[in-house]
Every structure is written in structure tokens, then in C-alpha cells.
Tab-separated table of N, CA and C in Angstrom:
chain	number	residue	atom	x	y	z
A	292	UNK	N	-1.324	0.882	-16.934
A	292	UNK	CA	-2.662	0.478	-16.355
A	292	UNK	C	-2.604	1.019	-14.763
A	293	UNK	N	-3.574	0.884	-14.212
A	293	UNK	CA	-3.885	1.581	-12.766
A	293	UNK	C	-4.926	0.861	-12.562
A	294	UNK	N	-5.516	1.225	-11.106
A	294	UNK	CA	-6.363	-0.028	-9.846
A	294	UNK	C	-6.852	1.312	-9.475
A	295	UNK	N	-8.254	1.751	-9.148
A	295	UNK	CA	-8.549	2.632	-7.549
A	295	UNK	C	-9.841	1.796	-7.485
A	296	UNK	N	-9.361	1.747	-6.243
A	296	UNK	CA	-10.682	0.930	-4.925
A	296	UNK	C	-11.195	1.788	-3.729
A	297	UNK	N	-12.564	1.680	-3.657
A	297	UNK	CA	-13.197	2.023	-3.093
A	297	UNK	C	-13.597	1.092	-1.965
A	298	UNK	N	-13.398	1.202	-0.393
A	298	UNK	CA	-14.264	0.279	0.495
A	298	UNK	C	-15.466	0.413	0.581
A	299	UNK	N	-16.086	-0.291	1.077
A	299	UNK	CA	-17.633	0.446	1.997
A	299	UNK	C	-17.708	-0.584	3.345
A	300	UNK	N	-18.354	0.079	4.275
A	300	UNK	CA	-18.383	-0.965	5.315
A	300	UNK	C	-20.240	-0.305	5.821
A	301	UNK	N	-20.754	-1.656	5.696
A	301	UNK	CA	-21.641	-1.458	6.229
A	301	UNK	C	-22.481	-0.504	5.365
A	302	UNK	N	-22.137	-0.295	3.811
A	302	UNK	CA	-22.685	0.719	3.065
A	302	UNK	C	-22.373	1.946	3.066
A	303	UNK	N	-21.213	2.441	4.142
A	303	UNK	CA	-20.857	3.331	3.888
A	303	UNK	C	-19.580	3.581	3.437
A	304	UNK	N	-18.747	4.595	3.244
A	304	UNK	CA	-17.262	4.593	2.764
A	304	UNK	C	-16.560	4.459	3.504
A	305	UNK	N	-15.821	3.102	3.757
A	305	UNK	CA	-14.722	3.637	4.867
A	305	UNK	C	-12.823	3.691	4.501
A	306	UNK	N	-12.724	3.130	3.167
A	306	UNK	CA	-11.470	3.586	2.583
A	306	UNK	C	-11.338	3.537	1.135
A	307	UNK	N	-9.357	3.295	0.625
A	307	UNK	CA	-9.323	3.403	-0.760
A	307	UNK	C	-7.913	2.577	-0.624
A	308	UNK	N	-7.581	2.723	-1.852
A	308	UNK	CA	-6.424	2.245	-2.609
A	308	UNK	C	-6.396	2.467	-3.947
A	309	UNK	N	-5.165	2.935	-4.083
A	309	UNK	CA	-5.150	3.691	-5.469
A	309	UNK	C	-3.429	2.980	-6.067
A	310	UNK	N	-3.142	2.755	-6.954
A	310	UNK	CA	-2.023	2.056	-7.737
A	310	UNK	C	-1.958	2.229	-9.368
A	311	UNK	N	-0.655	2.323	-9.842
A	311	UNK	CA	-1.090	2.108	-10.976
A	311	UNK	C	0.764	1.510	-11.536
A	312	UNK	N	0.855	1.456	-12.862
A	312	UNK	CA	2.228	0.902	-13.565
A	312	UNK	C	3.500	2.181	-13.482
A	313	UNK	N	3.957	2.148	-12.441
A	313	UNK	CA	5.142	3.177	-12.289
A	313	UNK	C	6.618	3.010	-12.937
A	314	UNK	N	6.800	1.487	-13.429
A	314	UNK	CA	7.888	1.786	-13.265
A	314	UNK	C	8.890	0.611	-14.754
A	315	UNK	N	7.902	0.250	-15.580
A	315	UNK	CA	7.788	-0.629	-16.311
A	315	UNK	C	8.877	-1.616	-16.315
A	316	UNK	N	8.863	-2.024	-15.221
A	316	UNK	CA	9.569	-3.458	-14.771
A	316	UNK	C	8.860	-4.957	-14.193
A	317	UNK	N	7.450	-4.788	-14.675
A	317	UNK	CA	6.741	-5.879	-14.190
A	317	UNK	C	5.951	-5.318	-12.823
A	318	UNK	N	6.349	-4.915	-11.738
A	318	UNK	CA	5.853	-4.246	-10.701
A	318	UNK	C	4.892	-3.213	-11.277
A	319	UNK	N	4.049	-3.403	-9.540
A	319	UNK	CA	2.815	-2.380	-9.801
A	319	UNK	C	3.007	-1.896	-8.461
A	320	UNK	N	2.839	0.063	-8.653
A	320	UNK	CA	2.408	0.634	-7.440
A	320	UNK	C	1.845	1.226	-6.781
A	321	UNK	N	1.680	0.831	-5.858
A	321	UNK	CA	0.495	0.839	-4.918
A	321	UNK	C	1.130	2.109	-4.041
A	322	UNK	N	-0.087	3.161	-5.012
A	322	UNK	CA	0.485	4.769	-4.511
A	322	UNK	C	-0.089	5.168	-3.031
A	323	UNK	N	-1.424	4.955	-3.228
A	323	UNK	CA	-1.759	5.614	-1.850
A	323	UNK	C	-3.171	4.473	-1.263
A	324	UNK	N	-3.343	4.670	-0.154
A	324	UNK	CA	-4.679	4.158	0.661
A	324	UNK	C	-4.482	4.647	1.845
A	325	UNK	N	-5.938	4.568	2.798
A	325	UNK	CA	-6.351	4.813	3.905
A	325	UNK	C	-7.585	4.611	4.122
A	326	UNK	N	-8.054	4.015	5.469
A	326	UNK	CA	-9.086	3.611	5.930
A	326	UNK	C	-9.398	4.861	6.916
A	327	UNK	N	-11.053	5.086	7.210
A	327	UNK	CA	-10.988	6.360	8.393
A	327	UNK	C	-10.808	5.622	9.437
A	328	UNK	N	-10.360	6.966	10.418
A	328	UNK	CA	-10.381	5.983	11.965
A	328	UNK	C	-11.554	5.005	12.453
A	329	UNK	N	-12.780	5.488	11.745
A	329	UNK	CA	-13.612	4.581	12.812
A	329	UNK	C	-14.126	3.066	12.031
A	330	UNK	N	-13.463	2.882	11.084
A	330	UNK	CA	-13.177	1.634	10.192
A	330	UNK	C	-11.912	1.070	10.523
A	331	UNK	N	-11.331	1.444	10.799
A	331	UNK	CA	-9.796	0.966	11.683
A	331	UNK	C	-10.142	-0.732	12.331
A	332	UNK	N	-9.438	-1.331	12.029
A	332	UNK	CA	-8.765	-2.798	12.481
A	332	UNK	C	-10.606	-3.511	12.610
A	333	UNK	N	-11.017	-3.173	11.557
A	333	UNK	CA	-11.992	-4.226	10.946
A	333	UNK	C	-12.109	-5.274	9.759
A	334	UNK	N	-10.426	-5.112	9.014
A	334	UNK	CA	-10.225	-5.885	8.043
A	334	UNK	C	-10.447	-5.063	6.865
A	335	UNK	N	-10.546	-4.187	7.012
A	335	UNK	CA	-10.528	-3.200	6.081
A	335	UNK	C	-9.709	-2.971	4.737
A	336	UNK	N	-8.527	-2.270	5.445
A	336	UNK	CA	-7.316	-2.472	4.903
A	336	UNK	C	-6.971	-4.121	4.484
A	337	UNK	N	-6.696	-4.765	5.315
A	337	UNK	CA	-6.443	-6.575	4.079
A	337	UNK	C	-7.120	-6.578	3.097
A	338	UNK	N	-8.621	-6.296	3.204
A	338	UNK	CA	-9.246	-6.759	2.206
A	338	UNK	C	-8.786	-5.951	0.797
A	339	UNK	N	-9.220	-4.803	0.884
A	339	UNK	CA	-8.500	-3.683	-0.150
A	339	UNK	C	-7.074	-4.446	-0.479
A	340	UNK	N	-6.034	-4.473	0.539
A	340	UNK	CA	-4.241	-4.923	-0.290
A	340	UNK	C	-4.956	-6.526	-0.919
A	341	UNK	N	-5.545	-7.282	-0.202
A	341	UNK	CA	-5.725	-8.705	-0.855
A	341	UNK	C	-6.144	-8.292	-2.460
A	342	UNK	N	-6.886	-7.911	-2.443
A	342	UNK	CA	-8.211	-7.217	-3.428
A	342	UNK	C	-6.800	-6.893	-4.499
A	343	UNK	N	-6.342	-5.649	-4.410
A	343	UNK	CA	-5.308	-5.552	-5.258
A	343	UNK	C	-4.024	-6.074	-5.856
A	344	UNK	N	-3.740	-6.998	-4.486
A	344	UNK	CA	-2.595	-8.097	-4.711
A	344	UNK	C	-3.112	-8.850	-6.022
A	345	UNK	N	-4.074	-9.782	-5.783
A	345	UNK	CA	-4.735	-10.970	-6.195
A	345	UNK	C	-5.055	-9.666	-8.116
A	346	UNK	N	-5.586	-9.161	-7.830
A	346	UNK	CA	-5.805	-8.227	-9.107
A	346	UNK	C	-4.408	-8.016	-9.948
A	347	UNK	N	-3.253	-7.465	-9.136
A	347	UNK	CA	-2.017	-7.116	-9.943
A	347	UNK	C	-1.510	-8.781	-9.999
A	348	UNK	N	-1.522	-9.957	-9.550
A	348	UNK	CA	-1.213	-11.134	-9.920
A	348	UNK	C	-2.049	-11.818	-11.066
A	349	UNK	N	-3.439	-11.586	-11.363
A	349	UNK	CA	-3.943	-11.890	-12.516
A	349	UNK	C	-3.625	-10.604	-13.909
A	350	UNK	N	-3.436	-9.695	-13.556
A	350	UNK	CA	-2.913	-8.882	-14.658
A	350	UNK	C	-1.333	-8.590	-15.065
A	351	UNK	N	-0.953	-10.030	-14.602
A	351	UNK	CA	0.412	-10.489	-14.980
A	351	UNK	C	2.048	-9.191	-14.046
A	352	UNK	N	1.518	-8.645	-13.201
A	352	UNK	CA	2.836	-8.221	-12.583
A	352	UNK	C	3.201	-9.081	-11.438
A	353	UNK	N	4.520	-8.972	-11.558
A	353	UNK	CA	5.717	-9.691	-10.750
A	353	UNK	C	6.284	-9.251	-8.998
A	354	UNK	N	5.942	-8.240	-9.019
A	354	UNK	CA	5.656	-7.524	-7.988
A	354	UNK	C	4.762	-6.453	-7.142
A	355	UNK	N	4.920	-6.145	-6.091
A	355	UNK	CA	4.053	-4.705	-5.694
A	355	UNK	C	4.978	-3.838	-4.806
A	356	UNK	N	4.787	-3.025	-5.511
A	356	UNK	CA	6.283	-1.796	-4.925
A	356	UNK	C	5.231	-0.838	-3.985
A	357	UNK	N	5.692	0.046	-3.252
A	357	UNK	CA	5.168	1.308	-2.436
A	357	UNK	C	6.035	1.984	-1.343
A	358	UNK	N	6.009	3.095	-0.858
A	358	UNK	CA	6.407	4.057	-0.277
A	358	UNK	C	5.843	4.380	0.794
A	359	UNK	N	6.159	4.657	2.070
A	359	UNK	CA	5.677	5.196	3.513
A	359	UNK	C	6.761	5.937	3.749
A	360	UNK	N	6.166	6.213	4.998
A	360	UNK	CA	6.969	7.535	6.195
A	360	UNK	C	7.324	7.125	7.302
A	361	UNK	N	8.617	6.924	7.745
A	361	UNK	CA	9.138	5.902	9.053
A	361	UNK	C	7.436	6.410	9.894
A	362	UNK	N	7.398	8.006	10.112
A	362	UNK	CA	6.177	8.360	11.246
A	362	UNK	C	4.907	7.428	11.176
A	363	UNK	N	4.747	6.811	9.694
A	363	UNK	CA	3.778	5.331	9.699
A	363	UNK	C	3.813	4.336	9.916
A	364	UNK	N	4.085	3.680	11.292
A	364	UNK	CA	5.017	2.588	11.888
A	364	UNK	C	3.241	1.586	11.734
A	365	UNK	N	2.144	2.106	11.959
A	365	UNK	CA	1.397	0.924	11.685
A	365	UNK	C	1.088	0.581	9.970
A	366	UNK	N	1.580	1.013	9.549
A	366	UNK	CA	1.673	1.051	7.946
A	366	UNK	C	2.835	0.039	7.838
A	367	UNK	N	4.150	0.833	8.308
A	367	UNK	CA	4.919	-0.145	7.715
A	367	UNK	C	4.965	-1.852	8.340
A	368	UNK	N	4.476	-1.821	9.982
A	368	UNK	CA	4.180	-2.819	9.995
A	368	UNK	C	3.244	-3.869	9.607
A	369	UNK	N	1.892	-3.505	8.848
A	369	UNK	CA	1.244	-3.500	7.778
A	369	UNK	C	1.442	-4.441	6.953
A	370	UNK	N	2.545	-3.936	5.907
A	370	UNK	CA	2.965	-4.305	4.707
A	370	UNK	C	4.123	-5.580	5.494
A	371	UNK	N	4.731	-5.148	6.353
A	371	UNK	CA	5.697	-6.058	6.933
A	371	UNK	C	4.584	-7.195	7.083
A	372	UNK	N	3.882	-7.777	8.001
A	372	UNK	CA	3.193	-8.536	7.901
A	372	UNK	C	2.562	-9.169	6.979
A	373	UNK	N	2.385	-8.515	5.397
A	373	UNK	CA	1.305	-8.970	4.314
A	373	UNK	C	2.832	-9.560	3.602
A	374	UNK	N	3.676	-9.561	3.856
A	374	UNK	CA	4.929	-9.934	3.126
A	374	UNK	C	6.198	-9.121	2.373
A	375	UNK	N	6.327	-7.807	3.062
A	375	UNK	CA	6.796	-6.708	1.760
A	375	UNK	C	8.256	-6.465	2.890
A	376	UNK	N	9.102	-5.967	1.910
A	376	UNK	CA	10.507	-6.330	2.723
A	376	UNK	C	10.465	-4.899	2.338
A	377	UNK	N	11.389	-4.132	2.934
A	377	UNK	CA	12.412	-3.130	3.108
A	377	UNK	C	13.515	-2.483	2.302
A	378	UNK	N	13.030	-2.060	1.125
A	378	UNK	CA	14.078	-2.498	-0.063
A	378	UNK	C	15.461	-1.254	0.365
A	379	UNK	N	14.773	-0.020	0.746
A	379	UNK	CA	15.605	1.485	0.497
A	379	UNK	C	14.969	2.191	1.213
A	380	UNK	N	15.631	3.062	1.667
A	380	UNK	CA	15.200	4.425	2.786
A	380	UNK	C	16.031	5.719	1.764
A	381	UNK	N	14.904	7.089	2.095
A	381	UNK	CA	15.762	7.802	1.685
A	381	UNK	C	15.740	9.124	3.117
A	382	UNK	N	16.459	8.881	4.000
A	382	UNK	CA	16.795	9.760	4.899
A	382	UNK	C	15.872	11.309	4.741
A	383	UNK	N	15.401	12.163	5.574
A	383	UNK	CA	15.536	13.171	5.508
A	383	UNK	C	15.809	13.821	6.974
A	384	UNK	N	16.059	15.139	6.925
A	384	UNK	CA	16.441	16.252	8.008
A	384	UNK	C	15.414	15.701	9.112
A	385	UNK	N	14.376	15.512	9.012
A	385	UNK	CA	13.041	15.291	9.956
A	385	UNK	C	12.944	13.545	10.055
A	386	UNK	N	13.793	12.946	10.584
A	386	UNK	CA	13.792	11.662	10.128
A	386	UNK	C	12.192	11.125	10.619
A	387	UNK	N	11.000	11.479	10.959
A	387	UNK	CA	10.024	11.096	11.176
A	387	UNK	C	9.517	11.248	9.271
A	388	UNK	N	9.810	11.989	8.654
A	388	UNK	CA	9.735	11.839	7.210
A	388	UNK	C	10.069	11.142	6.561
A	389	UNK	N	11.440	9.995	7.078
A	389	UNK	CA	12.196	9.896	6.017
A	389	UNK	C	11.524	8.508	5.414
A	390	UNK	N	11.369	8.815	4.041
A	390	UNK	CA	10.938	7.395	2.948
A	390	UNK	C	11.124	6.456	2.900
A	391	UNK	N	10.236	5.516	2.639
A	391	UNK	CA	10.943	4.334	3.183
A	391	UNK	C	10.141	3.296	2.041
A	392	UNK	N	10.600	2.505	1.461
A	392	UNK	CA	10.644	1.897	0.608
A	392	UNK	C	10.387	0.849	0.325
A	393	UNK	N	9.491	-0.021	-0.019
A	393	UNK	CA	9.068	-1.602	0.133
A	393	UNK	C	8.798	-2.107	-1.129
A	394	UNK	N	8.643	-3.285	-0.872
A	394	UNK	CA	8.680	-4.340	-1.818
A	394	UNK	C	8.256	-6.023	-1.776
A	395	UNK	N	7.436	-6.052	-2.158
A	395	UNK	CA	6.633	-7.888	-2.081
A	395	UNK	C	6.463	-8.784	-3.575
A	396	UNK	N	7.352	-9.502	-3.723
A	396	UNK	CA	7.027	-10.353	-4.575
A	396	UNK	C	5.981	-10.999	-4.872
A	397	UNK	N	5.242	-10.962	-5.932
A	397	UNK	CA	4.107	-12.260	-6.380
A	397	UNK	C	4.441	-12.919	-7.367
A	398	UNK	N	5.538	-13.798	-7.033
A	398	UNK	CA	5.883	-14.595	-7.884
A	398	UNK	C	6.554	-15.957	-6.877
């Protein structure tokens, strides 16, 4: 199963969020998302995340998983504030590119 969302702000494309069933363990993988700079700090990312989470619950998923990079501090903070926990990291030679794995329980 998959979900692709496009957000509009005042009738203009503002952001997106894409996810799919990746692990076959009851979790939904939030693969990619973003908000155009001019639409940040307007609640667009929050609305996309809320919709994805609600959809995942309605479709029987018990957790959300995601991966980001150490250099995306705003995304890490946003996810932690939404109830995600850091579950692992995959260090790379360039520390800013280190992958941060996160998960949020939906039950």
C-alpha cells in the first residue's frame, strides 16, 4: 500500500509527503516529504504529517518509520516533537550524511 500527498497553500503547490509499506511488519514507511521554503512555518508539514498518520491508523498500521540525515536538524526536531524516537543511526564518513532512523508508535 502507498500514499502520495500534495499540499496546496492558497491554491499554490506548497509541499508533498510520500510513504509506502516497506517492511511488512505493520509499520508504514514515511519515505519522502518536503515543503517549499516560502511555505515553511505555515503548518504545511504538520498538516501533511497529521494526514499521513491518520491515514496509517485507519489502514491498520501500528507504527510509522522514517529515515533522515544528521544535517536535517529541523526535520529531526520536527519528528521528535511529533512523537518519533531515534531507533538507530548509520554513521558515514561525512557525519552530516549519517542516516538517522526514527519510529513512532500508532497504538
